[in-house]
Amino acid sequence: SARLKEIKLPFFSGTKTDAMEFNDFFTLFEELVGKNTKISGASKLLYLKTYLRNDALDLIKHLSNDDVNYELAVGFLKREYLDKDTVVEKHIRKIYELTAPPPRDTTALRSFMHTARTAVYELKTFGYSALDGDTLGSRVISFLIWEKLPTNFKSRMGIVIGADIPTTEQLLEHYSDIIRTLERLSSSPDNTK
């Protein structure tokens, strides 16, 4: 049996005050423990029980620690705490409610784009990809982001992609390079006069 180093995971208690809490907890748990092929299902279940508290633990604590029961426990927890529709809505809302970054503030622009990218990729994990070519989903998400971007960013993006409006995939693929270009331009001697 494989031994793990101490894992610093948050505890999950099963309160339903935050629809994202279980999703965040379980995504981290899956990455650190659940996807580890060197750990048996029984050990995974033991680790899972270690990081649960209150109602969440009560839901699975009587399952014996064996390989089959790990998947059963995951199913119980997901049915009880993973509200997929709410999580998807929250990520869409994050994109919709993004605040336009001030012109020439590349730090705010980078933060804006990081938030947009995270929401887009989180939506993809739930089966809603806005990255699939020229689809309505890509167009809508691209539009929601594009409308809030500063003119200098849009001009650079147009040069890079050779089109007026990028797809979501193009936005996410090129934004870092464009921001670096804008930073170089703003720090050049010609712009300090």
PDB file of N, CA, C and O in Angstrom, residues 92-166:
ATOM      1  N   ILE A  92     -21.036  31.193 -14.649  1.00  0.00           N
ATOM      2  CA  ILE A  92     -21.560  32.068 -15.704  1.00  0.00           C
ATOM      3  C   ILE A  92     -21.726  33.482 -15.152  1.00  0.00           C
ATOM      4  O   ILE A  92     -21.360  34.463 -15.798  1.00  0.00           O
ATOM      5  N   ARG A  93     -22.253  33.563 -13.936  1.00  0.00           N
ATOM      6  CA  ARG A  93     -22.449  34.873 -13.304  1.00  0.00           C
ATOM      7  C   ARG A  93     -21.111  35.591 -13.082  1.00  0.00           C
ATOM      8  O   ARG A  93     -21.022  36.814 -13.227  1.00  0.00           O
ATOM      9  N   LYS A  94     -20.061  34.829 -12.739  1.00  0.00           N
ATOM     10  CA  LYS A  94     -18.731  35.441 -12.580  1.00  0.00           C
ATOM     11  C   LYS A  94     -18.315  36.150 -13.858  1.00  0.00           C
ATOM     12  O   LYS A  94     -17.771  37.254 -13.822  1.00  0.00           O
ATOM     13  N   ILE A  95     -18.529  35.495 -14.977  1.00  0.00           N
ATOM     14  CA  ILE A  95     -18.164  36.095 -16.265  1.00  0.00           C
ATOM     15  C   ILE A  95     -19.056  37.300 -16.548  1.00  0.00           C
ATOM     16  O   ILE A  95     -18.571  38.365 -16.924  1.00  0.00           O
ATOM     17  N   TYR A  96     -20.337  37.147 -16.343  1.00  0.00           N
ATOM     18  CA  TYR A  96     -21.303  38.215 -16.625  1.00  0.00           C
ATOM     19  C   TYR A  96     -21.040  39.450 -15.766  1.00  0.00           C
ATOM     20  O   TYR A  96     -21.150  40.580 -16.236  1.00  0.00           O
ATOM     21  N   GLU A  97     -20.653  39.236 -14.517  1.00  0.00           N
ATOM     22  CA  GLU A  97     -20.488  40.352 -13.573  1.00  0.00           C
ATOM     23  C   GLU A  97     -19.055  40.882 -13.492  1.00  0.00           C
ATOM     24  O   GLU A  97     -18.764  41.724 -12.646  1.00  0.00           O
ATOM     25  N   LEU A  98     -18.179  40.423 -14.350  1.00  0.00           N
ATOM     26  CA  LEU A  98     -16.822  40.956 -14.351  1.00  0.00           C
ATOM     27  C   LEU A  98     -16.855  42.471 -14.528  1.00  0.00           C
ATOM     28  O   LEU A  98     -17.610  42.990 -15.345  1.00  0.00           O
ATOM     29  N   THR A  99     -16.034  43.148 -13.742  1.00  0.00           N
ATOM     30  CA  THR A  99     -15.936  44.599 -13.842  1.00  0.00           C
ATOM     31  C   THR A  99     -14.842  44.948 -14.834  1.00  0.00           C
ATOM     32  O   THR A  99     -13.732  44.413 -14.758  1.00  0.00           O
ATOM     33  N   ALA A 100     -15.166  45.842 -15.738  1.00  0.00           N
ATOM     34  CA  ALA A 100     -14.198  46.236 -16.757  1.00  0.00           C
ATOM     35  C   ALA A 100     -12.938  46.787 -16.104  1.00  0.00           C
ATOM     36  O   ALA A 100     -13.020  47.637 -15.218  1.00  0.00           O
ATOM     37  N   PRO A 101     -11.777  46.314 -16.528  1.00  0.00           N
ATOM     38  CA  PRO A 101     -10.532  46.850 -15.963  1.00  0.00           C
ATOM     39  C   PRO A 101     -10.288  48.265 -16.492  1.00  0.00           C
ATOM     40  O   PRO A 101     -10.624  48.564 -17.637  1.00  0.00           O
ATOM     41  N   PRO A 102      -9.713  49.129 -15.668  1.00  0.00           N
ATOM     42  CA  PRO A 102      -9.420  50.484 -16.139  1.00  0.00           C
ATOM     43  C   PRO A 102      -8.431  50.459 -17.313  1.00  0.00           C
ATOM     44  O   PRO A 102      -7.540  49.604 -17.354  1.00  0.00           O
ATOM     45  N   PRO A 103      -8.579  51.375 -18.250  1.00  0.00           N
ATOM     46  CA  PRO A 103      -7.625  51.434 -19.368  1.00  0.00           C
ATOM     47  C   PRO A 103      -6.199  51.584 -18.838  1.00  0.00           C
ATOM     48  O   PRO A 103      -5.955  52.308 -17.877  1.00  0.00           O
ATOM     49  N   ARG A 104      -5.289  50.874 -19.436  1.00  0.00           N
ATOM     50  CA  ARG A 104      -3.858  50.922 -19.143  1.00  0.00           C
ATOM     51  C   ARG A 104      -3.458  50.329 -17.792  1.00  0.00           C
ATOM     52  O   ARG A 104      -2.309  50.414 -17.392  1.00  0.00           O
ATOM     53  N   ASP A 105      -4.392  49.718 -17.080  1.00  0.00           N
ATOM     54  CA  ASP A 105      -4.068  49.055 -15.818  1.00  0.00           C
ATOM     55  C   ASP A 105      -3.888  47.569 -16.115  1.00  0.00           C
ATOM     56  O   ASP A 105      -4.830  46.777 -16.056  1.00  0.00           O
ATOM     57  N   THR A 106      -2.660  47.175 -16.434  1.00  0.00           N
ATOM     58  CA  THR A 106      -2.412  45.796 -16.849  1.00  0.00           C
ATOM     59  C   THR A 106      -2.558  44.803 -15.691  1.00  0.00           C
ATOM     60  O   THR A 106      -2.887  43.646 -15.923  1.00  0.00           O
ATOM     61  N   THR A 107      -2.359  45.253 -14.470  1.00  0.00           N
ATOM     62  CA  THR A 107      -2.567  44.369 -13.317  1.00  0.00           C
ATOM     63  C   THR A 107      -4.041  44.007 -13.200  1.00  0.00           C
ATOM     64  O   THR A 107      -4.394  42.832 -13.032  1.00  0.00           O
ATOM     65  N   ALA A 108      -4.904  45.001 -13.306  1.00  0.00           N
ATOM     66  CA  ALA A 108      -6.354  44.756 -13.259  1.00  0.00           C
ATOM     67  C   ALA A 108      -6.800  43.942 -14.472  1.00  0.00           C
ATOM     68  O   ALA A 108      -7.657  43.062 -14.359  1.00  0.00           O
ATOM     69  N   LEU A 109      -6.210  44.215 -15.623  1.00  0.00           N
ATOM     70  CA  LEU A 109      -6.538  43.472 -16.843  1.00  0.00           C
ATOM     71  C   LEU A 109      -6.159  41.996 -16.689  1.00  0.00           C
ATOM     72  O   LEU A 109      -6.929  41.100 -17.040  1.00  0.00           O
ATOM     73  N   ARG A 110      -4.994  41.748 -16.141  1.00  0.00           N
ATOM     74  CA  ARG A 110      -4.549  40.366 -15.937  1.00  0.00           C
ATOM     75  C   ARG A 110      -5.487  39.649 -14.957  1.00  0.00           C
ATOM     76  O   ARG A 110      -5.902  38.518 -15.191  1.00  0.00           O
ATOM     77  N   SER A 111      -5.853  40.299 -13.882  1.00  0.00           N
ATOM     78  CA  SER A 111      -6.775  39.721 -12.903  1.00  0.00           C
ATOM     79  C   SER A 111      -8.138  39.438 -13.535  1.00  0.00           C
ATOM     80  O   SER A 111      -8.740  38.381 -13.304  1.00  0.00           O
ATOM     81  N   PHE A 112      -8.620  40.372 -14.328  1.00  0.00           N
ATOM     82  CA  PHE A 112      -9.886  40.212 -15.068  1.00  0.00           C
ATOM     83  C   PHE A 112      -9.833  38.955 -15.931  1.00  0.00           C
ATOM     84  O   PHE A 112     -10.735  38.111 -15.905  1.00  0.00           O
ATOM     85  N   MET A 113      -8.763  38.812 -16.702  1.00  0.00           N
ATOM     86  CA  MET A 113      -8.642  37.675 -17.613  1.00  0.00           C
ATOM     87  C   MET A 113      -8.439  36.357 -16.865  1.00  0.00           C
ATOM     88  O   MET A 113      -8.942  35.318 -17.275  1.00  0.00           O
ATOM     89  N   HIS A 114      -7.725  36.391 -15.740  1.00  0.00           N
ATOM     90  CA  HIS A 114      -7.562  35.173 -14.939  1.00  0.00           C
ATOM     91  C   HIS A 114      -8.922  34.686 -14.416  1.00  0.00           C
ATOM     92  O   HIS A 114      -9.219  33.491 -14.443  1.00  0.00           O
ATOM     93  N   THR A 115      -9.726  35.620 -13.947  1.00  0.00           N
ATOM     94  CA  THR A 115     -11.058  35.266 -13.449  1.00  0.00           C
ATOM     95  C   THR A 115     -11.912  34.686 -14.565  1.00  0.00           C
ATOM     96  O   THR A 115     -12.587  33.666 -14.384  1.00  0.00           O
ATOM     97  N   ALA A 116     -11.871  35.329 -15.732  1.00  0.00           N
ATOM     98  CA  ALA A 116     -12.644  34.832 -16.878  1.00  0.00           C
ATOM     99  C   ALA A 116     -12.173  33.432 -17.279  1.00  0.00           C
ATOM    100  O   ALA A 116     -12.986  32.528 -17.485  1.00  0.00           O
ATOM    101  N   ARG A 117     -10.867  33.253 -17.371  1.00  0.00           N
ATOM    102  CA  ARG A 117     -10.319  31.954 -17.768  1.00  0.00           C
ATOM    103  C   ARG A 117     -10.717  30.862 -16.784  1.00  0.00           C
ATOM    104  O   ARG A 117     -11.132  29.766 -17.176  1.00  0.00           O
ATOM    105  N   THR A 118     -10.605  31.142 -15.493  1.00  0.00           N
ATOM    106  CA  THR A 118     -10.968  30.153 -14.478  1.00  0.00           C
ATOM    107  C   THR A 118     -12.425  29.744 -14.615  1.00  0.00           C
ATOM    108  O   THR A 118     -12.753  28.555 -14.595  1.00  0.00           O
ATOM    109  N   ALA A 119     -13.302  30.718 -14.786  1.00  0.00           N
ATOM    110  CA  ALA A 119     -14.731  30.412 -14.930  1.00  0.00           C
ATOM    111  C   ALA A 119     -14.986  29.574 -16.184  1.00  0.00           C
ATOM    112  O   ALA A 119     -15.757  28.611 -16.151  1.00  0.00           O
ATOM    113  N   VAL A 120     -14.340  29.911 -17.289  1.00  0.00           N
ATOM    114  CA  VAL A 120     -14.517  29.164 -18.537  1.00  0.00           C
ATOM    115  C   VAL A 120     -14.081  27.719 -18.364  1.00  0.00           C
ATOM    116  O   VAL A 120     -14.776  26.779 -18.769  1.00  0.00           O
ATOM    117  N   TYR A 121     -12.931  27.498 -17.734  1.00  0.00           N
ATOM    118  CA  TYR A 121     -12.440  26.135 -17.554  1.00  0.00           C
ATOM    119  C   TYR A 121     -13.238  25.355 -16.510  1.00  0.00           C
ATOM    120  O   TYR A 121     -13.404  24.142 -16.627  1.00  0.00           O
ATOM    121  N   GLU A 122     -13.749  26.037 -15.499  1.00  0.00           N
ATOM    122  CA  GLU A 122     -14.627  25.364 -14.533  1.00  0.00           C
ATOM    123  C   GLU A 122     -15.912  24.921 -15.224  1.00  0.00           C
ATOM    124  O   GLU A 122     -16.407  23.820 -14.978  1.00  0.00           O
ATOM    125  N   LEU A 123     -16.461  25.763 -16.092  1.00  0.00           N
ATOM    126  CA  LEU A 123     -17.660  25.377 -16.842  1.00  0.00           C
ATOM    127  C   LEU A 123     -17.377  24.150 -17.708  1.00  0.00           C
ATOM    128  O   LEU A 123     -18.217  23.258 -17.829  1.00  0.00           O
ATOM    129  N   LYS A 124     -16.188  24.104 -18.263  1.00  0.00           N
ATOM    130  CA  LYS A 124     -15.823  22.964 -19.107  1.00  0.00           C
ATOM    131  C   LYS A 124     -15.818  21.663 -18.305  1.00  0.00           C
ATOM    132  O   LYS A 124     -16.207  20.612 -18.818  1.00  0.00           O
ATOM    133  N   THR A 125     -15.394  21.716 -17.049  1.00  0.00           N
ATOM    134  CA  THR A 125     -15.379  20.495 -16.238  1.00  0.00           C
ATOM    135  C   THR A 125     -16.784  19.961 -16.002  1.00  0.00           C
ATOM    136  O   THR A 125     -16.952  18.781 -15.692  1.00  0.00           O
ATOM    137  N   PHE A 126     -17.788  20.815 -16.143  1.00  0.00           N
ATOM    138  CA  PHE A 126     -19.176  20.384 -15.981  1.00  0.00           C
ATOM    139  C   PHE A 126     -19.852  20.098 -17.326  1.00  0.00           C
ATOM    140  O   PHE A 126     -21.050  19.927 -17.408  1.00  0.00           O
ATOM    141  N   GLY A 127     -19.053  20.064 -18.394  1.00  0.00           N
ATOM    142  CA  GLY A 127     -19.592  19.707 -19.696  1.00  0.00           C
ATOM    143  C   GLY A 127     -20.089  20.869 -20.528  1.00  0.00           C
ATOM    144  O   GLY A 127     -20.743  20.664 -21.549  1.00  0.00           O
ATOM    145  N   TYR A 128     -19.797  22.087 -20.132  1.00  0.00           N
ATOM    146  CA  TYR A 128     -20.225  23.273 -20.869  1.00  0.00           C
ATOM    147  C   TYR A 128     -18.999  23.994 -21.411  1.00  0.00           C
ATOM    148  O   TYR A 128     -18.474  24.906 -20.785  1.00  0.00           O
ATOM    149  N   SER A 129     -18.556  23.601 -22.565  1.00  0.00           N
ATOM    150  CA  SER A 129     -17.337  24.169 -23.111  1.00  0.00           C
ATOM    151  C   SER A 129     -17.633  25.370 -24.003  1.00  0.00           C
ATOM    152  O   SER A 129     -18.410  25.281 -24.942  1.00  0.00           O
ATOM    153  N   ALA A 130     -16.995  26.467 -23.679  1.00  0.00           N
ATOM    154  CA  ALA A 130     -17.075  27.667 -24.514  1.00  0.00           C
ATOM    155  C   ALA A 130     -15.827  27.772 -25.374  1.00  0.00           C
ATOM    156  O   ALA A 130     -15.548  28.813 -25.953  1.00  0.00           O
ATOM    157  N   LEU A 131     -15.065  26.686 -25.440  1.00  0.00           N
ATOM    158  CA  LEU A 131     -13.807  26.690 -26.178  1.00  0.00           C
ATOM    159  C   LEU A 131     -13.907  25.952 -27.502  1.00  0.00           C
ATOM    160  O   LEU A 131     -12.930  25.873 -28.237  1.00  0.00           O
ATOM    161  N   ASP A 132     -15.054  25.386 -27.781  1.00  0.00           N
ATOM    162  CA  ASP A 132     -15.220  24.555 -28.967  1.00  0.00           C
ATOM    163  C   ASP A 132     -15.527  25.389 -30.213  1.00  0.00           C
ATOM    164  O   ASP A 132     -16.681  25.536 -30.614  1.00  0.00           O
ATOM    165  N   GLY A 133     -14.478  25.930 -30.791  1.00  0.00           N
ATOM    166  CA  GLY A 133     -14.589  26.606 -32.085  1.00  0.00           C
ATOM    167  C   GLY A 133     -15.619  27.717 -32.129  1.00  0.00           C
ATOM    168  O   GLY A 133     -15.803  28.457 -31.182  1.00  0.00           O
ATOM    169  N   ASP A 134     -16.294  27.769 -33.244  1.00  0.00           N
ATOM    170  CA  ASP A 134     -17.249  28.841 -33.493  1.00  0.00           C
ATOM    171  C   ASP A 134     -18.663  28.378 -33.131  1.00  0.00           C
ATOM    172  O   ASP A 134     -19.511  28.192 -33.990  1.00  0.00           O
ATOM    173  N   THR A 135     -18.912  28.187 -31.829  1.00  0.00           N
ATOM    174  CA  THR A 135     -20.227  27.764 -31.357  1.00  0.00           C
ATOM    175  C   THR A 135     -20.919  28.937 -30.691  1.00  0.00           C
ATOM    176  O   THR A 135     -20.288  29.957 -30.364  1.00  0.00           O
ATOM    177  N   LEU A 136     -22.213  28.788 -30.458  1.00  0.00           N
ATOM    178  CA  LEU A 136     -22.956  29.845 -29.782  1.00  0.00           C
ATOM    179  C   LEU A 136     -22.381  30.096 -28.390  1.00  0.00           C
ATOM    180  O   LEU A 136     -22.205  31.247 -27.978  1.00  0.00           O
ATOM    181  N   GLY A 137     -22.053  29.025 -27.664  1.00  0.00           N
ATOM    182  CA  GLY A 137     -21.479  29.184 -26.325  1.00  0.00           C
ATOM    183  C   GLY A 137     -20.195  29.981 -26.351  1.00  0.00           C
ATOM    184  O   GLY A 137     -19.988  30.876 -25.541  1.00  0.00           O
ATOM    185  N   SER A 138     -19.338  29.679 -27.319  1.00  0.00           N
ATOM    186  CA  SER A 138     -18.089  30.413 -27.449  1.00  0.00           C
ATOM    187  C   SER A 138     -18.358  31.876 -27.776  1.00  0.00           C
ATOM    188  O   SER A 138     -17.729  32.776 -27.219  1.00  0.00           O
ATOM    189  N   ARG A 139     -19.292  32.112 -28.670  1.00  0.00           N
ATOM    190  CA  ARG A 139     -19.622  33.493 -29.058  1.00  0.00           C
ATOM    191  C   ARG A 139     -20.183  34.302 -27.891  1.00  0.00           C
ATOM    192  O   ARG A 139     -19.818  35.456 -27.689  1.00  0.00           O
ATOM    193  N   VAL A 140     -21.084  33.685 -27.134  1.00  0.00           N
ATOM    194  CA  VAL A 140     -21.712  34.406 -26.019  1.00  0.00           C
ATOM    195  C   VAL A 140     -20.672  34.735 -24.945  1.00  0.00           C
ATOM    196  O   VAL A 140     -20.582  35.869 -24.476  1.00  0.00           O
ATOM    197  N   ILE A 141     -19.883  33.744 -24.557  1.00  0.00           N
ATOM    198  CA  ILE A 141     -18.867  33.981 -23.530  1.00  0.00           C
ATOM    199  C   ILE A 141     -17.835  34.986 -24.017  1.00  0.00           C
ATOM    200  O   ILE A 141     -17.458  35.915 -23.290  1.00  0.00           O
ATOM    201  N   SER A 142     -17.401  34.848 -25.258  1.00  0.00           N
ATOM    202  CA  SER A 142     -16.450  35.795 -25.826  1.00  0.00           C
ATOM    203  C   SER A 142     -17.023  37.212 -25.805  1.00  0.00           C
ATOM    204  O   SER A 142     -16.345  38.162 -25.430  1.00  0.00           O
ATOM    205  N   PHE A 143     -18.272  37.346 -26.178  1.00  0.00           N
ATOM    206  CA  PHE A 143     -18.926  38.653 -26.186  1.00  0.00           C
ATOM    207  C   PHE A 143     -18.977  39.259 -24.784  1.00  0.00           C
ATOM    208  O   PHE A 143     -18.687  40.447 -24.599  1.00  0.00           O
ATOM    209  N   LEU A 144     -19.353  38.441 -23.787  1.00  0.00           N
ATOM    210  CA  LEU A 144     -19.440  38.945 -22.413  1.00  0.00           C
ATOM    211  C   LEU A 144     -18.094  39.468 -21.919  1.00  0.00           C
ATOM    212  O   LEU A 144     -18.027  40.459 -21.193  1.00  0.00           O
ATOM    213  N   ILE A 145     -17.031  38.802 -22.300  1.00  0.00           N
ATOM    214  CA  ILE A 145     -15.685  39.230 -21.900  1.00  0.00           C
ATOM    215  C   ILE A 145     -15.232  40.415 -22.743  1.00  0.00           C
ATOM    216  O   ILE A 145     -14.758  41.432 -22.230  1.00  0.00           O
ATOM    217  N   TRP A 146     -15.380  40.300 -24.052  1.00  0.00           N
ATOM    218  CA  TRP A 146     -14.881  41.273 -25.018  1.00  0.00           C
ATOM    219  C   TRP A 146     -15.449  42.672 -24.785  1.00  0.00           C
ATOM    220  O   TRP A 146     -14.728  43.662 -24.878  1.00  0.00           O
ATOM    221  N   GLU A 147     -16.734  42.744 -24.467  1.00  0.00           N
ATOM    222  CA  GLU A 147     -17.399  44.032 -24.274  1.00  0.00           C
ATOM    223  C   GLU A 147     -16.780  44.853 -23.152  1.00  0.00           C
ATOM    224  O   GLU A 147     -16.904  46.076 -23.142  1.00  0.00           O
ATOM    225  N   LYS A 148     -16.116  44.208 -22.214  1.00  0.00           N
ATOM    226  CA  LYS A 148     -15.576  44.901 -21.040  1.00  0.00           C
ATOM    227  C   LYS A 148     -14.085  45.201 -21.148  1.00  0.00           C
ATOM    228  O   LYS A 148     -13.513  45.829 -20.271  1.00  0.00           O
ATOM    229  N   LEU A 149     -13.474  44.754 -22.217  1.00  0.00           N
ATOM    230  CA  LEU A 149     -12.023  44.934 -22.349  1.00  0.00           C
ATOM    231  C   LEU A 149     -11.679  46.321 -22.882  1.00  0.00           C
ATOM    232  O   LEU A 149     -12.425  46.891 -23.695  1.00  0.00           O
ATOM    233  N   PRO A 150     -10.551  46.871 -22.451  1.00  0.00           N
ATOM    234  CA  PRO A 150     -10.148  48.200 -22.920  1.00  0.00           C
ATOM    235  C   PRO A 150      -9.776  48.188 -24.406  1.00  0.00           C
ATOM    236  O   PRO A 150      -9.375  47.166 -24.967  1.00  0.00           O
ATOM    237  N   THR A 151      -9.900  49.348 -25.010  1.00  0.00           N
ATOM    238  CA  THR A 151      -9.661  49.507 -26.446  1.00  0.00           C
ATOM    239  C   THR A 151      -8.251  49.101 -26.847  1.00  0.00           C
ATOM    240  O   THR A 151      -8.061  48.464 -27.887  1.00  0.00           O
ATOM    241  N   ASN A 152      -7.246  49.454 -26.031  1.00  0.00           N
ATOM    242  CA  ASN A 152      -5.866  49.109 -26.398  1.00  0.00           C
ATOM    243  C   ASN A 152      -5.675  47.591 -26.463  1.00  0.00           C
ATOM    244  O   ASN A 152      -4.971  47.074 -27.325  1.00  0.00           O
ATOM    245  N   PHE A 153      -6.329  46.859 -25.575  1.00  0.00           N
ATOM    246  CA  PHE A 153      -6.264  45.401 -25.599  1.00  0.00           C
ATOM    247  C   PHE A 153      -6.956  44.867 -26.859  1.00  0.00           C
ATOM    248  O   PHE A 153      -6.419  44.002 -27.555  1.00  0.00           O
ATOM    249  N   LYS A 154      -8.140  45.405 -27.148  1.00  0.00           N
ATOM    250  CA  LYS A 154      -8.897  44.952 -28.323  1.00  0.00           C
ATOM    251  C   LYS A 154      -8.116  45.199 -29.617  1.00  0.00           C
ATOM    252  O   LYS A 154      -8.107  44.346 -30.514  1.00  0.00           O
ATOM    253  N   SER A 155      -7.462  46.346 -29.702  1.00  0.00           N
ATOM    254  CA  SER A 155      -6.679  46.655 -30.906  1.00  0.00           C
ATOM    255  C   SER A 155      -5.559  45.641 -31.099  1.00  0.00           C
ATOM    256  O   SER A 155      -5.346  45.137 -32.206  1.00  0.00           O
ATOM    257  N   ARG A 156      -4.850  45.350 -30.030  1.00  0.00           N
ATOM    258  CA  ARG A 156      -3.756  44.370 -30.110  1.00  0.00           C
ATOM    259  C   ARG A 156      -4.282  42.988 -30.466  1.00  0.00           C
ATOM    260  O   ARG A 156      -3.672  42.264 -31.243  1.00  0.00           O
ATOM    261  N   MET A 157      -5.395  42.606 -29.864  1.00  0.00           N
ATOM    262  CA  MET A 157      -5.976  41.289 -30.150  1.00  0.00           C
ATOM    263  C   MET A 157      -6.362  41.193 -31.620  1.00  0.00           C
ATOM    264  O   MET A 157      -6.116  40.179 -32.272  1.00  0.00           O
ATOM    265  N   GLY A 158      -6.939  42.242 -32.159  1.00  0.00           N
ATOM    266  CA  GLY A 158      -7.313  42.253 -33.576  1.00  0.00           C
ATOM    267  C   GLY A 158      -6.115  42.037 -34.483  1.00  0.00           C
ATOM    268  O   GLY A 158      -6.197  41.313 -35.482  1.00  0.00           O
ATOM    269  N   ILE A 159      -4.995  42.637 -34.123  1.00  0.00           N
ATOM    270  CA  ILE A 159      -3.765  42.468 -34.907  1.00  0.00           C
ATOM    271  C   ILE A 159      -3.288  41.018 -34.825  1.00  0.00           C
ATOM    272  O   ILE A 159      -2.919  40.413 -35.823  1.00  0.00           O
ATOM    273  N   VAL A 160      -3.321  40.448 -33.639  1.00  0.00           N
ATOM    274  CA  VAL A 160      -2.819  39.090 -33.426  1.00  0.00           C
ATOM    275  C   VAL A 160      -3.666  38.051 -34.152  1.00  0.00           C
ATOM    276  O   VAL A 160      -3.129  37.156 -34.801  1.00  0.00           O
ATOM    277  N   ILE A 161      -4.988  38.174 -34.061  1.00  0.00           N
ATOM    278  CA  ILE A 161      -5.841  37.126 -34.637  1.00  0.00           C
ATOM    279  C   ILE A 161      -6.321  37.440 -36.049  1.00  0.00           C
ATOM    280  O   ILE A 161      -6.846  36.568 -36.730  1.00  0.00           O
ATOM    281  N   GLY A 162      -6.153  38.674 -36.483  1.00  0.00           N
ATOM    282  CA  GLY A 162      -6.591  39.046 -37.826  1.00  0.00           C
ATOM    283  C   GLY A 162      -8.097  39.067 -37.988  1.00  0.00           C
ATOM    284  O   GLY A 162      -8.625  38.816 -39.073  1.00  0.00           O
ATOM    285  N   ALA A 163      -8.803  39.358 -36.909  1.00  0.00           N
ATOM    286  CA  ALA A 163     -10.270  39.446 -36.948  1.00  0.00           C
ATOM    287  C   ALA A 163     -10.720  40.497 -35.944  1.00  0.00           C
ATOM    288  O   ALA A 163      -9.952  40.905 -35.066  1.00  0.00           O
ATOM    289  N   ASP A 164     -11.974  40.938 -36.086  1.00  0.00           N
ATOM    290  CA  ASP A 164     -12.488  41.968 -35.190  1.00  0.00           C
ATOM    291  C   ASP A 164     -12.849  41.437 -33.807  1.00  0.00           C
ATOM    292  O   ASP A 164     -12.624  42.096 -32.801  1.00  0.00           O
ATOM    293  N   ILE A 165     -13.442  40.252 -33.768  1.00  0.00           N
ATOM    294  CA  ILE A 165     -13.874  39.692 -32.492  1.00  0.00           C
ATOM    295  C   ILE A 165     -13.339  38.266 -32.376  1.00  0.00           C
ATOM    296  O   ILE A 165     -13.595  37.430 -33.242  1.00  0.00           O
ATOM    297  N   PRO A 166     -12.630  37.974 -31.297  1.00  0.00           N
ATOM    298  CA  PRO A 166     -12.045  36.631 -31.131  1.00  0.00           C
ATOM    299  C   PRO A 166     -13.053  35.637 -30.565  1.00  0.00           C
ATOM    300  O   PRO A 166     -14.045  36.013 -29.954  1.00  0.00           O
TER     301      PRO A 166
END
